[in-house]
PDB file of C-alpha atoms and ligand atoms in Angstrom:
ATOM      1  CA  MET B1315      12.834 -27.707 -25.086  1.00  0.00           C
ATOM      2  CA  ARG B1316      14.370 -26.975 -21.771  1.00  0.00           C
ATOM      3  CA  LEU B1317      14.342 -23.560 -20.458  1.00  0.00           C
ATOM      4  CA  ARG B1318      16.249 -21.795 -17.494  1.00  0.00           C
ATOM      5  CA  THR B1319      15.414 -17.926 -17.071  1.00  0.00           C
ATOM      6  CA  ILE B1320      18.214 -15.410 -15.487  1.00  0.00           C
ATOM      7  CA  GLU B1321      16.670 -12.745 -13.499  1.00  0.00           C
ATOM      8  CA  LEU B1322      18.435  -9.386 -13.220  1.00  0.00           C
ATOM      9  CA  ARG B1323      17.974  -6.030 -11.884  1.00  0.00           C
ATOM     10  CA  THR B1324      19.632  -3.245 -13.907  1.00  0.00           C
ATOM     11  CA  SER B1325      20.633   0.004 -12.280  1.00  0.00           C
ATOM     12  CA  ALA B1326      20.777   2.780 -15.091  1.00  0.00           C
ATOM     13  CA  ARG B1327      18.666   3.578 -18.007  1.00  0.00           C
ATOM     14  CA  MET B1328      21.374   2.489 -20.491  1.00  0.00           C
ATOM     15  CA  GLU B1329      23.725  -0.132 -19.476  1.00  0.00           C
ATOM     16  CA  VAL B1330      25.631  -3.128 -20.748  1.00  0.00           C
ATOM     17  CA  ARG B1331      26.164  -6.008 -18.613  1.00  0.00           C
ATOM     18  CA  LEU B1332      28.094  -9.081 -19.076  1.00  0.00           C
ATOM     19  CA  ILE B1333      26.135 -12.358 -18.481  1.00  0.00           C
ATOM     20  CA  THR B1334      28.326 -14.878 -20.085  1.00  0.00           C
ATOM     21  CA  ALA B1335      29.046 -16.624 -16.639  1.00  0.00           C
ATOM     22  CA  ASP B1336      25.157 -16.554 -15.841  1.00  0.00           C
ATOM     23  CA  VAL B1337      24.412 -18.244 -19.168  1.00  0.00           C
ATOM     24  CA  GLU B1338      26.990 -20.851 -18.686  1.00  0.00           C
ATOM     25  CA  THR B1339      25.751 -21.451 -15.086  1.00  0.00           C
ATOM     26  CA  ALA B1340      21.937 -21.903 -16.604  1.00  0.00           C
ATOM     27  CA  LEU B1341      23.108 -24.305 -19.227  1.00  0.00           C
ATOM     28  CA  SER B1342      25.012 -26.200 -16.540  1.00  0.00           C
ATOM     29  CA  GLU B1343      22.094 -26.364 -14.341  1.00  0.00           C
ATOM     30  CA  ILE B1344      19.693 -27.710 -17.129  1.00  0.00           C
ATOM     31  CA  GLY B1345      22.533 -30.482 -17.692  1.00  0.00           C
ATOM     32  CA  PHE B1346      23.089 -29.516 -21.249  1.00  0.00           C
ATOM     33  CA  VAL B1347      26.066 -31.256 -22.715  1.00  0.00           C
ATOM     34  CA  GLU B1348      26.470 -30.163 -26.204  1.00  0.00           C
ATOM     35  CA  GLY B1349      24.655 -28.206 -29.156  1.00  0.00           C
ATOM     36  CA  LEU B1350      23.024 -24.972 -29.972  1.00  0.00           C
ATOM     37  CA  CYS B1351      21.454 -22.818 -27.291  1.00  0.00           C
ATOM     38  CA  THR B1352      19.119 -20.036 -27.982  1.00  0.00           C
ATOM     39  CA  ILE B1353      19.304 -16.850 -25.380  1.00  0.00           C
ATOM     40  CA  LEU B1354      16.039 -14.719 -25.675  1.00  0.00           C
ATOM     41  CA  VAL B1355      15.482 -11.235 -23.985  1.00  0.00           C
ATOM     42  CA  PRO B1356      11.758 -11.115 -23.977  1.00  0.00           C
ATOM     43  CA  HIS B1357      11.486  -7.357 -23.605  1.00  0.00           C
ATOM     44  CA  THR B1358      11.068  -4.705 -26.216  1.00  0.00           C
ATOM     45  CA  THR B1359      13.208  -2.114 -24.635  1.00  0.00           C
ATOM     46  CA  ALA B1360      16.220  -4.258 -23.997  1.00  0.00           C
ATOM     47  CA  ALA B1361      18.715  -6.243 -26.189  1.00  0.00           C
ATOM     48  CA  ILE B1362      21.240  -8.836 -26.361  1.00  0.00           C
ATOM     49  CA  SER B1363      24.731  -9.008 -28.243  1.00  0.00           C
ATOM     50  CA  ILE B1364      28.003 -10.472 -28.210  1.00  0.00           C
ATOM     51  CA  ASN B1365      31.133  -8.125 -27.812  1.00  0.00           C
ATOM     52  CA  GLU B1366      34.545  -7.718 -26.197  1.00  0.00           C
ATOM     53  CA  ASN B1367      34.719  -8.986 -22.624  1.00  0.00           C
ATOM     54  CA  ALA B1368      38.189  -7.907 -21.743  1.00  0.00           C
ATOM     55  CA  ASP B1369      38.127  -4.211 -21.335  1.00  0.00           C
ATOM     56  CA  PRO B1370      35.121  -2.965 -19.523  1.00  0.00           C
ATOM     57  CA  ASP B1371      35.667   0.417 -21.219  1.00  0.00           C
ATOM     58  CA  VAL B1372      34.056  -1.106 -24.211  1.00  0.00           C
ATOM     59  CA  ARG B1373      30.804  -1.442 -22.615  1.00  0.00           C
ATOM     60  CA  LEU B1374      30.770   1.940 -21.577  1.00  0.00           C
ATOM     61  CA  ASP B1375      31.743   3.104 -24.998  1.00  0.00           C
ATOM     62  CA  VAL B1376      29.100   1.100 -26.592  1.00  0.00           C
ATOM     63  CA  THR B1377      26.508   2.674 -24.202  1.00  0.00           C
ATOM     64  CA  ARG B1378      27.712   5.995 -25.093  1.00  0.00           C
ATOM     65  CA  ALA B1379      27.686   5.265 -28.768  1.00  0.00           C
ATOM     66  CA  LEU B1380      24.192   3.720 -28.840  1.00  0.00           C
ATOM     67  CA  ALA B1381      22.618   6.991 -27.136  1.00  0.00           C
ATOM     68  CA  ALA B1382      24.325   8.812 -30.039  1.00  0.00           C
ATOM     69  CA  LEU B1383      22.819   6.725 -32.915  1.00  0.00           C
ATOM     70  CA  VAL B1384      19.087   7.712 -32.132  1.00  0.00           C
ATOM     71  CA  PRO B1385      18.197  10.088 -34.713  1.00  0.00           C
ATOM     72  CA  ASP B1386      16.580  13.471 -33.916  1.00  0.00           C
ATOM     73  CA  VAL B1387      13.294  12.890 -35.064  1.00  0.00           C
ATOM     74  CA  PRO B1388       9.881  13.510 -33.625  1.00  0.00           C
ATOM     75  CA  PHE B1389       8.785  10.087 -32.108  1.00  0.00           C
ATOM     76  CA  HIS B1390       5.179   9.390 -32.005  1.00  0.00           C
ATOM     77  CA  HIS B1391       5.126   6.673 -29.210  1.00  0.00           C
ATOM     78  CA  ALA B1392       3.664   8.490 -26.149  1.00  0.00           C
ATOM     79  CA  GLU B1393       5.519   6.607 -23.596  1.00  0.00           C
ATOM     80  CA  GLY B1394       8.736   8.206 -23.962  1.00  0.00           C
ATOM     81  CA  ASN B1395      11.046   5.252 -25.056  1.00  0.00           C
ATOM     82  CA  ALA B1396      10.874   5.182 -28.495  1.00  0.00           C
ATOM     83  CA  ASP B1397      14.579   5.519 -28.580  1.00  0.00           C
ATOM     84  CA  ALA B1398      15.043   2.414 -26.547  1.00  0.00           C
ATOM     85  CA  HIS B1399      12.413   0.469 -28.950  1.00  0.00           C
ATOM     86  CA  LEU B1400      14.357   1.442 -31.925  1.00  0.00           C
ATOM     87  CA  LEU B1401      17.749   0.216 -30.430  1.00  0.00           C
ATOM     88  CA  SER B1402      16.365  -2.986 -29.224  1.00  0.00           C
ATOM     89  CA  THR B1403      15.188  -3.368 -32.834  1.00  0.00           C
ATOM     90  CA  LEU B1404      18.574  -2.601 -34.159  1.00  0.00           C
ATOM     91  CA  ILE B1405      20.651  -4.895 -31.831  1.00  0.00           C
ATOM     92  CA  GLY B1406      18.191  -7.677 -31.636  1.00  0.00           C
ATOM     93  CA  VAL B1407      16.679  -9.868 -28.824  1.00  0.00           C
ATOM     94  CA  SER B1408      18.258 -13.392 -29.379  1.00  0.00           C
ATOM     95  CA  LEU B1409      21.379 -15.171 -29.837  1.00  0.00           C
ATOM     96  CA  THR B1410      22.233 -18.864 -30.982  1.00  0.00           C
ATOM     97  CA  VAL B1411      25.407 -20.109 -29.526  1.00  0.00           C
ATOM     98  CA  PRO B1412      27.085 -23.194 -29.712  1.00  0.00           C
ATOM     99  CA  TYR B1413      27.921 -25.112 -26.469  1.00  0.00           C
ATOM    100  CA  ARG B1414      30.083 -28.094 -25.626  1.00  0.00           C
ATOM    101  CA  GLY B1415      30.771 -28.068 -21.943  1.00  0.00           C
ATOM    102  CA  ARG B1416      31.072 -24.346 -22.263  1.00  0.00           C
ATOM    103  CA  LEU B1417      29.936 -21.599 -24.646  1.00  0.00           C
ATOM    104  CA  LEU B1418      32.232 -21.841 -27.751  1.00  0.00           C
ATOM    105  CA  LEU B1419      32.575 -18.151 -27.921  1.00  0.00           C
ATOM    106  CA  GLY B1420      35.948 -16.289 -29.395  1.00  0.00           C
ATOM    107  CA  ARG B1421      38.792 -15.555 -27.135  1.00  0.00           C
ATOM    108  CA  TRP B1422      37.492 -11.933 -26.495  1.00  0.00           C
ATOM    109  CA  GLN B1423      34.047 -12.466 -26.783  1.00  0.00           C
ATOM    110  CA  GLY B1424      31.289 -12.334 -23.961  1.00  0.00           C
ATOM    111  CA  ILE B1425      27.536 -12.201 -23.940  1.00  0.00           C
ATOM    112  CA  TYR B1426      26.176  -8.680 -23.200  1.00  0.00           C
ATOM    113  CA  PHE B1427      22.558  -7.819 -21.635  1.00  0.00           C
ATOM    114  CA  VAL B1428      21.990  -4.417 -23.066  1.00  0.00           C
ATOM    115  CA  GLU B1429      19.556  -2.357 -20.996  1.00  0.00           C
ATOM    116  CA  LEU B1430      17.956   0.516 -23.067  1.00  0.00           C
ATOM    117  CA  ASP B1431      15.232   1.784 -20.639  1.00  0.00           C
ATOM    118  CA  GLY B1432      16.011   1.017 -17.146  1.00  0.00           C
ATOM    119  CA  PRO B1433      16.436   0.541 -14.191  1.00  0.00           C
ATOM    120  CA  ARG B1434      14.176  -2.480 -14.237  1.00  0.00           C
ATOM    121  CA  ALA B1435      13.803  -6.020 -13.278  1.00  0.00           C
ATOM    122  CA  ARG B1436      14.664  -8.063 -16.364  1.00  0.00           C
ATOM    123  CA  GLU B1437      14.709 -11.582 -17.615  1.00  0.00           C
ATOM    124  CA  VAL B1438      17.195 -13.512 -19.900  1.00  0.00           C
ATOM    125  CA  GLN B1439      15.773 -16.981 -21.113  1.00  0.00           C
ATOM    126  CA  VAL B1440      18.006 -19.929 -22.054  1.00  0.00           C
ATOM    127  CA  TRP B1441      16.671 -22.444 -24.420  1.00  0.00           C
ATOM    128  CA  VAL B1442      18.080 -25.883 -25.320  1.00  0.00           C
ATOM    129  CA  PRO B1443      16.760 -28.800 -27.227  1.00  0.00           C
TER     130      PRO B1443
HETATM  131 ZN1   ZN T 341       7.435   2.025 -25.235  1.00  0.00          ZN
END
């Protein structure tokens, strides 16, 4: 397995950032030609997702809607970021995407890094066989 790590710094507590080009650059630097790549966010208060990349308002709408999804329950987790852990679980922290010279995403799709408890320094791992 070969690995390339993308480093990024988020700028808000909740933020959805398009990282499709970063992932494609990582795959190109690895020299990957064709196959499935795995993209992992090794954090418990962040996530990764595929969604529309055409209209930036979608990313803002997703952020607002995610915040509204958090239930009004008394969390026990003393760190104060239980909402971020919950949303990370719901969204997920890894993707598997086919690649053949480029990521074989749908026309309107992009890869989103989802920050849920920023701002922080973050990593995204790109693995290939
Ligand atoms: Zn925590």
